[in-house]
Short mmCIF file of C-alpha atoms in Angstrom, two decimals:
data_model
loop_
_atom_site.label_atom_id
_atom_site.label_comp_id
_atom_site.label_asym_id
_atom_site.label_seq_id
_atom_site.Cartn_x
_atom_site.Cartn_y
_atom_site.Cartn_z
CA MET M 1 0.00 0.00 0.00
CA GLN M 2 1.31 3.41 -0.98
CA ILE M 3 0.93 6.48 1.23
CA ARG M 4 1.36 10.08 0.04
CA LEU M 5 1.86 12.80 2.66
CA VAL M 6 1.95 16.49 1.74
CA CYS M 7 2.21 19.75 3.61
CA VAL M 8 0.66 22.84 2.02
CA GLU M 9 2.16 26.02 3.48
CA ASP M 10 4.10 29.13 2.52
CA GLY M 11 7.51 27.50 2.90
CA ILE M 12 9.04 24.18 3.95
CA GLU M 13 9.76 24.60 7.68
CA ASN M 14 6.61 22.78 8.83
CA TYR M 15 8.01 21.31 12.04
CA GLY M 16 4.87 19.47 13.10
CA PHE M 17 4.48 17.86 9.68
CA ARG M 18 8.13 16.84 9.60
CA LYS M 19 7.73 15.27 13.03
CA VAL M 20 4.64 13.22 12.14
CA SER M 21 5.77 12.29 8.62
CA SER M 22 9.04 10.81 9.89
CA PHE M 23 7.07 8.60 12.29
CA ILE M 24 4.63 7.46 9.61
CA LYS M 25 7.46 6.58 7.24
CA SER M 26 9.17 4.62 10.03
CA ILE M 27 6.12 2.40 10.48
CA HIS M 28 5.22 2.28 6.77
CA PRO M 29 8.27 2.65 4.49
CA GLN M 30 6.10 2.81 1.35
CA THR M 31 5.43 6.47 2.11
CA LYS M 32 6.32 9.45 -0.06
CA ILE M 33 6.58 12.85 1.63
CA ALA M 34 6.27 16.15 -0.22
CA TYR M 35 6.10 19.89 0.43
CA ILE M 36 3.74 22.08 -1.58
CA PRO M 37 4.93 25.65 -0.92
CA THR M 38 2.44 28.22 -2.12
CA GLY M 39 5.23 30.79 -1.95
CA ASN M 40 8.30 31.71 0.09
CA LEU M 41 7.40 33.44 3.32
CA ARG M 42 10.97 34.67 3.83
CA SER M 43 11.63 35.94 0.33
CA ILE M 44 12.98 39.48 0.71
CA LEU M 45 11.18 40.64 -2.43
CA LYS M 46 7.93 39.08 -1.27
CA VAL M 47 8.19 40.75 2.14
CA LEU M 48 9.00 44.15 0.64
CA THR M 49 6.09 44.01 -1.78
CA GLU M 50 3.70 42.72 0.90
CA LYS M 51 2.88 39.56 -0.99
CA GLY M 52 1.25 37.14 1.38
CA ALA M 53 0.42 33.48 1.09
CA GLY M 54 0.27 32.67 -2.59
CA ASP M 55 -2.39 30.75 -4.47
CA LEU M 56 -1.70 27.84 -6.78
CA MET M 57 -2.87 28.06 -10.37
CA ASP M 58 -5.28 25.49 -11.79
CA LYS M 59 -2.46 23.66 -13.58
CA ASP M 60 -0.54 23.44 -10.28
CA ILE M 61 -3.59 22.05 -8.51
CA LEU M 62 -3.90 19.42 -11.23
CA ALA M 63 -0.21 18.46 -11.09
CA VAL M 64 -0.33 18.07 -7.30
CA ALA M 65 -3.51 16.01 -7.48
CA GLN M 66 -2.03 13.70 -10.11
CA PHE M 67 0.96 13.04 -7.85
CA LEU M 68 -1.24 12.31 -4.86
CA VAL M 69 -3.75 9.96 -6.52
CA GLU M 70 -0.90 7.49 -7.00
CA GLY M 71 -1.24 6.79 -3.28
CA ASP M 72 -3.79 4.43 -1.75
CA LEU M 73 -3.92 6.73 1.25
CA ILE M 74 -3.41 10.50 0.99
CA GLY M 75 -2.54 12.68 3.98
CA PHE M 76 -2.64 16.49 4.14
CA SER M 77 -1.24 18.89 6.70
CA SER M 78 -1.83 22.65 6.69
CA MET M 79 -2.53 25.72 8.73
CA THR M 80 -5.83 27.54 8.28
CA GLN M 81 -4.26 30.15 6.00
CA TYR M 82 -3.80 27.48 3.34
CA SER M 83 -7.00 25.47 3.89
CA LYS M 84 -8.67 26.85 0.75
CA THR M 85 -5.79 25.56 -1.35
CA VAL M 86 -6.21 22.15 0.27
CA HIS M 87 -9.94 22.30 -0.57
CA GLN M 88 -9.03 22.82 -4.24
CA ILE M 89 -6.52 19.96 -4.33
CA ILE M 90 -8.96 17.54 -2.67
CA ALA M 91 -11.69 18.50 -5.13
CA LYS M 92 -9.36 17.74 -8.04
CA ILE M 93 -8.36 14.41 -6.48
CA ARG M 94 -12.04 13.49 -6.11
CA HIS M 95 -12.54 14.32 -9.79
CA ILE M 96 -9.65 12.08 -10.87
CA ASN M 97 -10.35 9.23 -8.46
CA PRO M 98 -13.50 9.41 -6.31
CA LYS M 99 -12.33 6.36 -4.34
CA SER M 100 -9.19 8.05 -2.95
CA PHE M 101 -9.08 7.94 0.86
CA ILE M 102 -8.02 11.31 2.26
CA VAL M 103 -6.84 12.17 5.78
CA TRP M 104 -6.34 15.76 6.95
CA GLY M 105 -4.16 16.62 9.94
CA GLY M 106 -2.17 19.56 11.26
CA ILE M 107 -3.27 22.76 12.95
CA HIS M 108 -6.28 23.50 10.73
CA ALA M 109 -7.68 20.01 11.20
CA ILE M 110 -7.33 20.35 14.99
CA VAL M 111 -8.79 23.83 15.41
CA ASN M 112 -11.45 23.56 12.74
CA PRO M 113 -12.32 19.89 12.17
CA GLU M 114 -15.85 20.94 11.19
CA ASP M 115 -14.41 22.43 8.00
CA ALA M 116 -11.82 19.74 7.30
CA ILE M 117 -14.30 16.85 7.56
CA LYS M 118 -16.42 18.39 4.80
CA HIS M 119 -13.60 17.59 2.38
CA ALA M 120 -11.59 14.70 3.84
CA ASP M 121 -12.66 11.17 4.78
CA ALA M 122 -10.84 11.36 8.10
CA VAL M 123 -9.57 14.23 10.25
CA CYS M 124 -6.89 13.87 12.93
CA THR M 125 -7.89 16.03 15.90
CA GLY M 126 -4.97 15.44 18.26
CA GLU M 127 -1.35 14.32 18.38
CA GLY M 128 -1.00 12.34 15.20
CA GLU M 129 1.73 9.76 15.70
CA PHE M 130 0.07 7.00 17.72
CA SER M 131 -3.44 7.88 16.56
CA PHE M 132 -2.36 7.37 12.95
CA LYS M 133 -0.57 4.13 13.79
CA ASN M 134 -3.75 2.66 15.30
CA PHE M 135 -5.84 3.89 12.37
CA LEU M 136 -3.37 2.54 9.81
CA GLU M 137 -3.32 -0.93 11.37
CA LEU M 138 -7.13 -1.10 11.19
CA PHE M 139 -7.24 0.37 7.68
CA LYS M 140 -4.68 -2.07 6.24
CA SER M 141 -6.26 -5.10 7.88
CA GLY M 142 -9.73 -4.25 6.53
CA LYS M 143 -11.18 -3.81 10.01
CA ASP M 144 -13.48 -1.02 11.18
CA TYR M 145 -11.06 1.91 11.18
CA THR M 146 -13.76 4.35 12.28
CA ILE M 147 -13.19 3.29 15.90
CA ALA M 148 -9.66 4.77 15.84
CA SER M 149 -9.12 7.32 18.61
CA GLY M 150 -7.98 10.81 17.71
CA PHE M 151 -10.03 10.97 14.51
CA TRP M 152 -13.27 12.20 13.06
CA PHE M 153 -14.61 10.13 10.17
CA ARG M 154 -17.14 10.94 7.49
CA LYS M 155 -19.27 7.93 6.61
CA GLY M 156 -22.11 8.77 4.27
CA ASN M 157 -24.07 11.59 5.86
CA ASN M 158 -22.77 10.79 9.35
CA ILE M 159 -19.76 12.21 11.19
CA ILE M 160 -18.13 9.87 13.70
CA LYS M 161 -16.27 11.80 16.41
CA ASN M 162 -13.82 9.80 18.51
CA LYS M 163 -11.96 11.02 21.57
CA ASN M 164 -8.26 11.77 21.40
CA LEU M 165 -5.62 9.50 22.84
CA PRO M 166 -3.84 10.68 26.00
CA LEU M 167 -0.97 13.05 25.28
CA MET M 168 2.39 11.49 24.55
CA LYS M 169 4.72 11.03 27.53
CA PRO M 170 8.36 12.15 27.52
CA GLU M 171 9.62 8.55 27.44
CA ALA M 172 7.70 7.97 24.21
CA MET M 173 9.11 11.19 22.72
CA ASP M 174 12.64 9.82 23.15
CA ASN M 175 11.73 6.87 20.97
CA LEU M 176 10.37 8.90 18.05
CA PRO M 177 12.52 9.15 14.92
CA PRO M 178 14.13 12.53 14.20
CA LEU M 179 12.24 15.06 12.10
CA THR M 180 12.14 14.41 8.36
CA TYR M 181 15.06 16.32 6.88
CA GLN M 182 16.38 15.55 3.41
CA ASP M 183 15.25 11.95 3.76
CA GLY M 184 13.93 11.43 0.24
CA GLU M 185 11.18 14.06 0.33
CA TYR M 186 9.86 15.85 -2.73
CA ILE M 187 9.13 19.51 -3.29
CA TYR M 188 6.74 21.06 -5.81
CA TYR M 189 7.70 24.09 -7.88
CA ARG M 190 5.22 25.99 -10.02
CA ASP M 191 5.51 25.11 -13.71
CA LYS M 192 8.28 22.61 -12.91
CA GLY M 193 6.46 19.90 -10.99
CA PHE M 194 7.89 17.67 -8.27
CA LYS M 195 11.56 17.05 -7.72
CA SER M 196 13.66 15.43 -5.00
CA ILE M 197 14.48 17.96 -2.31
CA ASN M 198 18.10 18.95 -1.75
CA SER M 199 20.17 21.40 0.26
CA LYS M 200 19.57 24.25 -2.22
CA ASP M 201 15.84 24.08 -1.52
CA PHE M 202 16.40 24.40 2.23
CA ILE M 203 18.78 27.33 1.65
CA ASN M 204 16.28 29.09 -0.62
CA PHE M 205 13.46 28.79 1.89
CA GLY M 206 15.22 28.86 5.26
CA GLY M 207 18.71 30.25 4.88
CA LEU M 208 21.40 28.54 6.95
CA MET M 209 19.14 27.57 9.84
CA TYR M 210 17.94 24.19 10.99
CA GLY M 211 14.65 24.59 12.83
CA THR M 212 13.09 22.16 15.26
CA ILE M 213 10.80 21.86 18.27
CA TRP M 214 12.11 20.32 21.47
CA SER M 215 9.27 20.80 23.95
CA ILE M 216 5.51 20.61 23.40
CA GLY M 217 2.91 22.51 25.38
CA CYS M 218 2.38 26.02 26.68
CA PRO M 219 1.43 27.21 30.17
CA LEU M 220 -0.45 30.23 28.79
CA HIS M 221 -4.00 30.44 27.51
CA CYS M 222 -3.80 33.39 25.11
CA THR M 223 -7.21 33.76 23.52
CA PHE M 224 -5.89 34.42 19.99
CA CYS M 225 -3.74 31.28 19.86
CA ALA M 226 -4.56 27.86 18.39
CA ASN M 227 -3.26 26.38 21.64
CA THR M 228 -6.58 27.26 23.26
CA LYS M 229 -8.17 24.56 21.11
CA PHE M 230 -5.48 22.05 22.08
CA ILE M 231 -6.08 22.85 25.75
CA GLU M 232 -9.83 22.47 25.26
CA TYR M 233 -9.19 18.89 24.11
CA ASP M 234 -6.81 18.17 27.00
CA ASN M 235 -5.83 20.58 29.76
CA ALA M 236 -2.59 18.63 30.16
CA TYR M 237 -1.36 20.45 27.05
CA ARG M 238 -0.48 23.34 29.37
CA ARG M 239 2.32 21.24 30.87
CA LEU M 240 5.58 21.08 28.98
CA ARG M 241 6.72 17.70 27.68
CA HIS M 242 10.07 17.13 26.05
CA SER M 243 12.55 14.49 25.02
CA ALA M 244 15.90 14.13 26.78
CA PRO M 245 18.65 16.65 25.97
CA ARG M 246 20.66 13.84 24.38
CA THR M 247 17.81 13.12 21.96
CA ILE M 248 17.55 16.69 20.67
CA ILE M 249 21.34 17.04 20.42
CA ASP M 250 21.55 13.87 18.32
CA GLU M 251 18.79 15.20 16.04
CA ILE M 252 20.69 18.45 15.49
CA LYS M 253 23.97 16.64 14.80
CA ARG M 254 22.19 14.44 12.26
CA ALA M 255 20.92 17.52 10.41
CA ILE M 256 24.37 19.14 10.37
CA SER M 257 25.91 15.93 9.01
CA LYS M 258 23.51 16.21 6.07
CA GLN M 259 24.03 19.94 5.54
CA PRO M 260 27.33 21.16 7.04
CA HIS M 261 26.54 24.77 6.12
CA ILE M 262 23.94 24.98 8.92
CA SER M 263 25.13 27.92 11.03
CA THR M 264 22.18 28.52 13.36
CA ILE M 265 19.75 26.25 15.18
CA GLY M 266 16.22 27.55 15.75
CA PHE M 267 14.03 26.25 18.58
CA PHE M 268 10.40 27.02 17.84
CA ASP M 269 8.96 25.85 21.16
CA ASP M 270 6.04 27.75 22.67
CA SER M 271 7.79 28.29 26.00
CA PHE M 272 11.46 27.27 25.87
CA LEU M 273 12.43 29.23 28.99
CA ASN M 274 9.84 27.36 31.02
CA LEU M 275 11.96 24.22 30.82
CA PRO M 276 13.49 23.30 34.21
CA TYR M 277 16.91 24.72 34.93
CA GLU M 278 18.53 21.32 35.41
CA VAL M 279 17.26 20.22 31.97
CA LEU M 280 18.61 23.36 30.32
CA GLU M 281 21.90 22.95 32.13
CA GLU M 282 22.36 19.43 30.75
CA PHE M 283 21.33 20.62 27.29
CA CYS M 284 23.81 23.52 27.37
CA LYS M 285 26.71 21.28 28.36
CA LEU M 286 26.00 18.89 25.51
CA TYR M 287 25.27 21.65 23.00
CA LYS M 288 28.45 23.57 23.72
CA ALA M 289 30.60 20.44 23.59
CA GLU M 290 29.09 18.75 20.53
CA VAL M 291 27.35 21.42 18.40
CA ASN M 292 28.82 24.78 19.35
CA ILE M 293 27.12 27.06 16.84
CA PRO M 294 24.70 29.91 17.64
CA PHE M 295 21.08 29.11 18.36
CA MET M 296 17.86 31.05 18.73
CA ILE M 297 14.74 30.50 20.79
CA VAL M 298 11.22 31.77 20.16
CA GLY M 299 8.10 31.66 22.28
CA VAL M 300 9.79 33.44 25.19
CA VAL M 301 7.33 34.43 27.92
CA PRO M 302 8.35 37.62 29.80
CA ASN M 303 7.53 36.05 33.18
CA TYR M 304 10.42 33.60 32.79
CA VAL M 305 13.05 36.14 31.76
CA ARG M 306 15.25 36.68 34.78
CA ASP M 307 18.83 37.78 35.20
CA ASP M 308 19.66 35.20 37.84
CA GLY M 309 19.35 31.92 35.99
CA LYS M 310 18.50 30.66 32.54
CA ILE M 311 19.46 33.58 30.28
CA PRO M 312 23.19 33.65 31.21
CA LEU M 313 23.27 29.87 31.04
CA LEU M 314 21.89 29.90 27.48
CA VAL M 315 24.01 32.85 26.33
CA ASP M 316 27.12 30.99 27.48
CA ALA M 317 26.03 27.98 25.40
CA GLY M 318 25.50 30.03 22.21
CA LEU M 319 22.14 31.81 22.40
CA ASN M 320 22.42 34.72 19.98
CA ARG M 321 18.80 35.56 19.20
CA LEU M 322 15.42 35.36 20.89
CA ARG M 323 11.82 36.25 20.23
CA MET M 324 9.43 37.27 23.00
CA GLY M 325 5.70 37.87 22.97
CA ILE M 326 4.55 41.33 24.12
CA GLN M 327 1.38 41.72 22.01
CA SER M 328 0.26 45.04 23.51
CA GLY M 329 1.30 47.90 25.77
CA SER M 330 -2.21 48.21 27.22
CA ASP M 331 -3.25 46.37 30.36
CA ASN M 332 -6.82 46.35 29.04
CA ILE M 333 -5.89 44.59 25.81
CA LEU M 334 -3.52 42.19 27.58
CA ALA M 335 -6.44 41.26 29.83
CA PHE M 336 -8.64 40.71 26.76
CA TYR M 337 -5.97 38.38 25.33
CA LYS M 338 -5.69 36.73 28.77
CA ARG M 339 -1.97 37.35 28.84
CA PRO M 340 -0.79 36.81 32.43
CA THR M 341 2.07 39.29 32.09
CA LYS M 342 1.77 42.78 33.52
CA LEU M 343 3.42 45.74 31.83
CA HIS M 344 6.03 46.20 34.53
CA ARG M 345 7.13 42.58 33.98
CA ILE M 346 7.42 43.15 30.23
CA LYS M 347 9.62 46.18 30.86
CA GLU M 348 11.80 44.23 33.30
CA ALA M 349 12.21 41.41 30.78
CA THR M 350 13.33 43.78 28.00
CA GLU M 351 15.87 45.31 30.38
CA VAL M 352 17.30 41.90 31.26
CA ILE M 353 17.58 40.91 27.60
CA ASN M 354 19.23 44.24 26.79
CA LYS M 355 22.12 43.40 29.12
CA TYR M 356 23.25 40.79 26.61
CA LYS M 357 23.00 42.97 23.50
CA LYS M 358 26.70 42.49 22.73
CA TYR M 359 26.18 38.79 22.22
CA MET M 360 22.86 38.68 20.43
CA VAL M 361 21.09 39.84 17.30
CA ALA M 362 18.56 42.53 18.24
CA PRO M 363 15.72 40.68 20.05
CA ALA M 364 12.40 40.41 18.25
CA TYR M 365 9.24 41.26 20.19
CA ASP M 366 5.80 40.23 18.92
CA ILE M 367 3.21 42.98 18.74
CA ILE M 368 -0.41 42.79 17.52
CA LEU M 369 -1.94 45.79 15.74
CA GLU M 370 -5.44 46.68 14.58
CA ASN M 371 -7.51 45.31 17.43
CA PRO M 372 -10.97 46.91 16.92
CA LEU M 373 -11.63 46.86 20.67
CA GLU M 374 -8.81 49.31 21.35
CA THR M 375 -9.50 52.80 22.60
CA PRO M 376 -7.17 55.68 21.65
CA GLU M 377 -5.49 55.22 25.04
CA ASP M 378 -4.89 51.52 24.34
CA THR M 379 -3.35 52.16 20.91
CA ARG M 380 -1.12 54.93 22.24
CA ALA M 381 -0.08 52.80 25.24
CA SER M 382 1.48 50.25 22.88
CA LEU M 383 3.42 53.03 21.16
CA ASP M 384 4.61 54.36 24.52
CA LEU M 385 5.88 50.90 25.50
CA ILE M 386 7.77 50.56 22.20
CA TYR M 387 9.17 54.10 22.42
CA ASN M 388 10.62 53.50 25.88
CA MET M 389 12.02 49.98 25.37
CA PRO M 390 15.82 49.63 25.60
CA ARG M 391 17.52 49.44 22.23
CA PRO M 392 18.40 47.69 20.01
CA PHE M 393 15.30 45.63 19.25
CA THR M 394 13.05 44.76 16.38
CA LEU M 395 9.40 43.79 16.17
CA ASN M 396 7.41 40.97 14.62
CA ILE M 397 4.39 43.05 13.65
CA TYR M 398 1.05 41.36 13.05
CA ALA M 399 -2.37 42.69 12.20
CA LEU M 400 -5.04 40.98 14.30
CA ARG M 401 -6.65 38.04 12.51
CA VAL M 402 -8.96 35.38 13.90
CA ILE M 403 -8.26 31.64 14.01
CA PRO M 404 -11.58 29.73 13.97
CA ASN M 405 -12.77 28.10 17.21
CA THR M 406 -10.22 29.86 19.41
CA THR M 407 -11.34 31.57 22.59
CA MET M 408 -10.92 34.96 20.96
CA ALA M 409 -13.09 33.95 18.00
CA LYS M 410 -15.89 33.11 20.43
CA ASP M 411 -15.33 36.30 22.49
CA LEU M 412 -15.53 38.53 19.43
CA GLU M 413 -18.61 36.73 18.14
CA GLU M 414 -20.36 37.31 21.47
CA ARG M 415 -19.48 41.01 21.28
CA GLY M 416 -20.66 41.27 17.68
CA VAL M 417 -17.24 42.48 16.54
CA LYS M 418 -15.88 41.40 13.17
CA VAL M 419 -12.18 40.84 12.57
CA PRO M 420 -10.71 39.44 9.32
CA PRO M 421 -10.06 35.68 9.45
CA ILE M 422 -6.55 34.25 9.55
CA ASP M 423 -6.60 33.45 5.84
CA LYS M 424 -6.46 37.20 5.22
CA ASN M 425 -2.75 37.83 5.54
CA TYR M 426 -1.75 38.96 9.01
CA PHE M 427 1.77 40.06 8.07
CA VAL M 428 0.67 42.26 5.15
CA ASP M 429 -2.32 44.49 4.35
CA TYR M 430 -1.69 46.77 7.31
CA ALA M 431 -3.79 49.90 7.54
CA ARG M 432 -1.68 52.94 6.61
CA THR M 433 -2.54 54.82 9.78
CA MET M 434 -0.19 57.10 11.69
CA GLY M 435 -0.15 54.59 14.54
CA ASN M 436 1.07 51.80 12.27
CA CYS M 437 3.64 54.11 10.67
CA LEU M 438 5.07 54.90 14.08
CA VAL M 439 5.26 51.26 15.13
CA PHE M 440 7.55 50.49 12.19
CA ALA M 441 9.49 53.76 12.51
CA LEU M 442 10.28 53.24 16.19
CA THR M 443 12.16 50.02 15.48
CA VAL M 444 14.65 52.12 13.50
CA TRP M 445 14.77 55.50 15.20
CA LYS M 446 13.94 56.80 18.65
CA MET M 447 12.77 60.21 17.54
CA PRO M 448 13.01 63.26 19.83
CA LYS M 449 10.32 63.30 22.48
CA TRP M 450 8.82 66.57 21.26
CA LEU M 451 8.30 65.08 17.78
CA TYR M 452 6.92 61.84 19.20
CA LYS M 453 4.38 63.75 21.29
CA ILE M 454 3.16 65.68 18.22
CA LEU M 455 2.75 62.54 16.12
CA ARG M 456 1.25 60.58 19.01
CA LYS M 457 -1.74 62.93 19.01
CA LYS M 458 -2.54 61.78 15.46
CA VAL M 459 -2.80 58.14 16.55
CA TYR M 460 -6.23 56.47 16.73
CA PRO M 461 -7.48 52.86 16.74
CA VAL M 462 -7.85 51.23 13.34
CA GLN M 463 -11.66 51.34 13.39
CA THR M 464 -11.65 55.14 13.75
CA LYS M 465 -12.06 57.14 10.57
CA GLN M 466 -8.72 58.87 10.07
CA LYS M 467 -6.18 60.03 7.53
CA HIS M 468 -3.92 57.40 5.96
CA TYR M 469 -0.26 57.90 5.01
CA PRO M 470 0.69 55.34 2.31
CA ILE M 471 4.04 56.92 1.34
CA LEU M 472 5.13 57.45 4.94
CA PHE M 473 4.08 53.89 5.79
CA TRP M 474 6.16 52.48 2.92
CA LEU M 475 9.20 54.45 4.04
CA CYS M 476 8.84 53.38 7.69
CA ARG M 477 8.26 49.73 6.88
CA THR M 478 11.11 49.59 4.36
CA GLY M 479 13.44 51.18 6.90
CA HIS M 480 12.33 48.61 9.48
CA LEU M 481 13.09 45.72 7.11
CA ILE M 482 16.49 47.10 6.04
CA LYS M 483 17.56 47.59 9.64
CA ARG M 484 16.46 44.08 10.53
CA GLU M 485 18.52 42.63 7.70
CA PHE M 486 21.52 44.66 8.87
CA ASP M 487 21.10 43.46 12.48
CA HIS M 488 21.44 39.88 11.26
CA LEU M 489 24.30 40.58 8.88
CA ARG M 490 26.27 42.19 11.71
CA PHE M 491 26.35 38.78 13.39
CA MET M 492 26.66 36.82 10.12
CA ASP M 493 23.31 35.26 11.03
CA PHE M 494 21.42 33.89 8.03
CA SER M 495 18.47 32.41 9.87
CA TYR M 496 16.30 35.33 8.72
CA ILE M 497 17.86 35.90 5.30
CA PRO M 498 17.29 33.06 2.81
CA GLY M 499 19.09 32.47 -0.44
CA ASN M 500 22.63 31.83 -1.60
CA LEU M 501 24.34 34.85 -0.04
CA GLY M 502 24.75 33.14 3.32
CA TYR M 503 25.93 29.93 1.67
CA TYR M 504 28.69 31.79 -0.18
CA PHE M 505 29.84 33.41 3.08
CA TRP M 506 29.89 29.97 4.70
CA LYS M 507 31.80 28.45 1.79
CA LEU M 508 34.47 31.15 2.09
CA GLY M 509 34.77 30.54 5.84
CA VAL M 510 33.56 34.04 6.70
CA ILE M 511 30.69 32.95 8.95
CA ARG M 512 32.72 30.69 11.23
CA PHE M 513 35.54 33.22 11.40
CA TRP M 514 33.13 36.00 12.33
CA GLN M 515 31.35 33.87 14.95
CA ARG M 516 34.68 33.13 16.62
CA TYR M 517 35.65 36.78 16.39
CA ILE M 518 32.43 37.83 18.13
CA LEU M 519 33.03 35.35 20.93
CA LYS M 520 36.60 36.59 21.35
CA GLN M 521 35.73 40.27 21.04
CA TYR M 522 32.79 40.08 23.41
CA HIS M 523 33.90 37.37 25.82
CA LEU M 524 31.34 36.58 28.47
CA PRO M 525 31.81 38.81 31.51
CA LYS M 526 33.16 37.13 34.63
CA LYS M 527 29.93 37.92 36.46
CA ILE M 528 27.97 35.72 34.04
CA LYS M 529 30.42 32.84 34.37
CA ASN M 530 30.49 33.21 38.15
CA LEU M 531 26.70 33.36 38.28
CA LYS M 532 26.43 30.28 36.08
CA ASN M 533 28.83 28.38 38.36
CA LYS M 534 26.98 29.55 41.44
CA LEU M 535 23.66 28.38 40.05
CA SER M 536 25.13 25.04 39.00
CA ASN M 537 26.40 24.43 42.53
CA ALA M 538 23.24 25.63 44.24
CA GLN M 539 21.14 23.12 46.17
CA GLU M 540 17.96 24.49 44.65
CA TYR M 541 17.62 25.32 40.97
CA PRO M 542 15.99 28.60 39.95
CA GLN M 543 12.55 28.26 38.42
#
């Protein structure tokens, strides 16, 4: 029996898909894995021109469908932004072969199974590895597969909804195969069809970074996040689960053995700093001894950023970039998002991070614009927070969009407030208001206070009728993007900049030379080393 697995997204990072697909191939070797990028999320030209998630042409939809119908079982993975493209591919598959059995998994299938089941025969609503294994055993043996836990099934006019399996335990995570990474996958290019993936494809889409996820789960319950749906299924999702440090180190070393040009490791966990100190300490020892290249962490929660524990430990091991969620500078809006972090704690966290600015690319802080519930005071409060933050920094700037079935989607519906859905691009199509202009401008330039006060008076929430400034917005946003590129180039960090430029620098030895130069030029202060030793010898680990 042949299985075809595809991920439809705006790139080829797709950590969840790579995790599940490697497991499925390990239990059923007759599995072909493919990426269907609708575009390149990190393309500099695409970012500058505000081109969001692309659409596939009819001939592309046909080509993808013809590849997939060769399988006896077809599996999709996608986020909600790309669900309409999946709808089109499934429709074409049904036209070619109405008997094709189609399974849909990934974030969209979990948060909005009501939509996915309209198109697929089966929808995976939880962690996919063991659920799929049970389903596959029943499916291959000709038994009643509709009893498989973790799935919804469409049978005639009926929808069968089964409960999810218990969440995977850490011991089981240690026994999973490493993420799919240049293991015989295919990639689809418009007008060119499918081809075997190689290192050039990873460089074009992801630069010189290898991305992965070590821990699963998030202690927060932010209303805008898809995690609220995961927690609704099982509250245990709020607890972090992770494999052993040795397991993740071996995965990283495997990736580097395949692509020696990898110069940065990216950890895309939801709450990396929430891992216990003793676990991070073991990880750092192994990482520094066996990997010893810079790494970045995202999903940083301000509550866990302290100057007396994990940050100096990680910086000493190679941390050179982090991303932290701020979302808003208004206590009212933070309360609406159910963010448990107060403004004073956000400010303290940015000050702690700023102490390590010599060793790290400018930190990236997430901010959400265009919330229609904001008052003028709320919108201006976010600008005030940004204006006063210690520099350097950059921002990941998002316009508010709604993920179906999240807590926020339900809250807004109850209030009768309409916000564009997530499939309307959240990283483009910003309103050209003065407030949005200033958000981008402040990442580049801390203007004099007298000028800031004048412009601040022109700032209103997005729903307020106001003057727009398209030329000023373009200038501010372009300046923001240029500065961000420069921040990375200063550290020879090509995790944000895709394409061949970074590869040529690596080939010439410039990247490794520069990384060593940075470490020598900005050696870790004695106080950090002493603090790290003190914490290591302490009877109680910091939380």
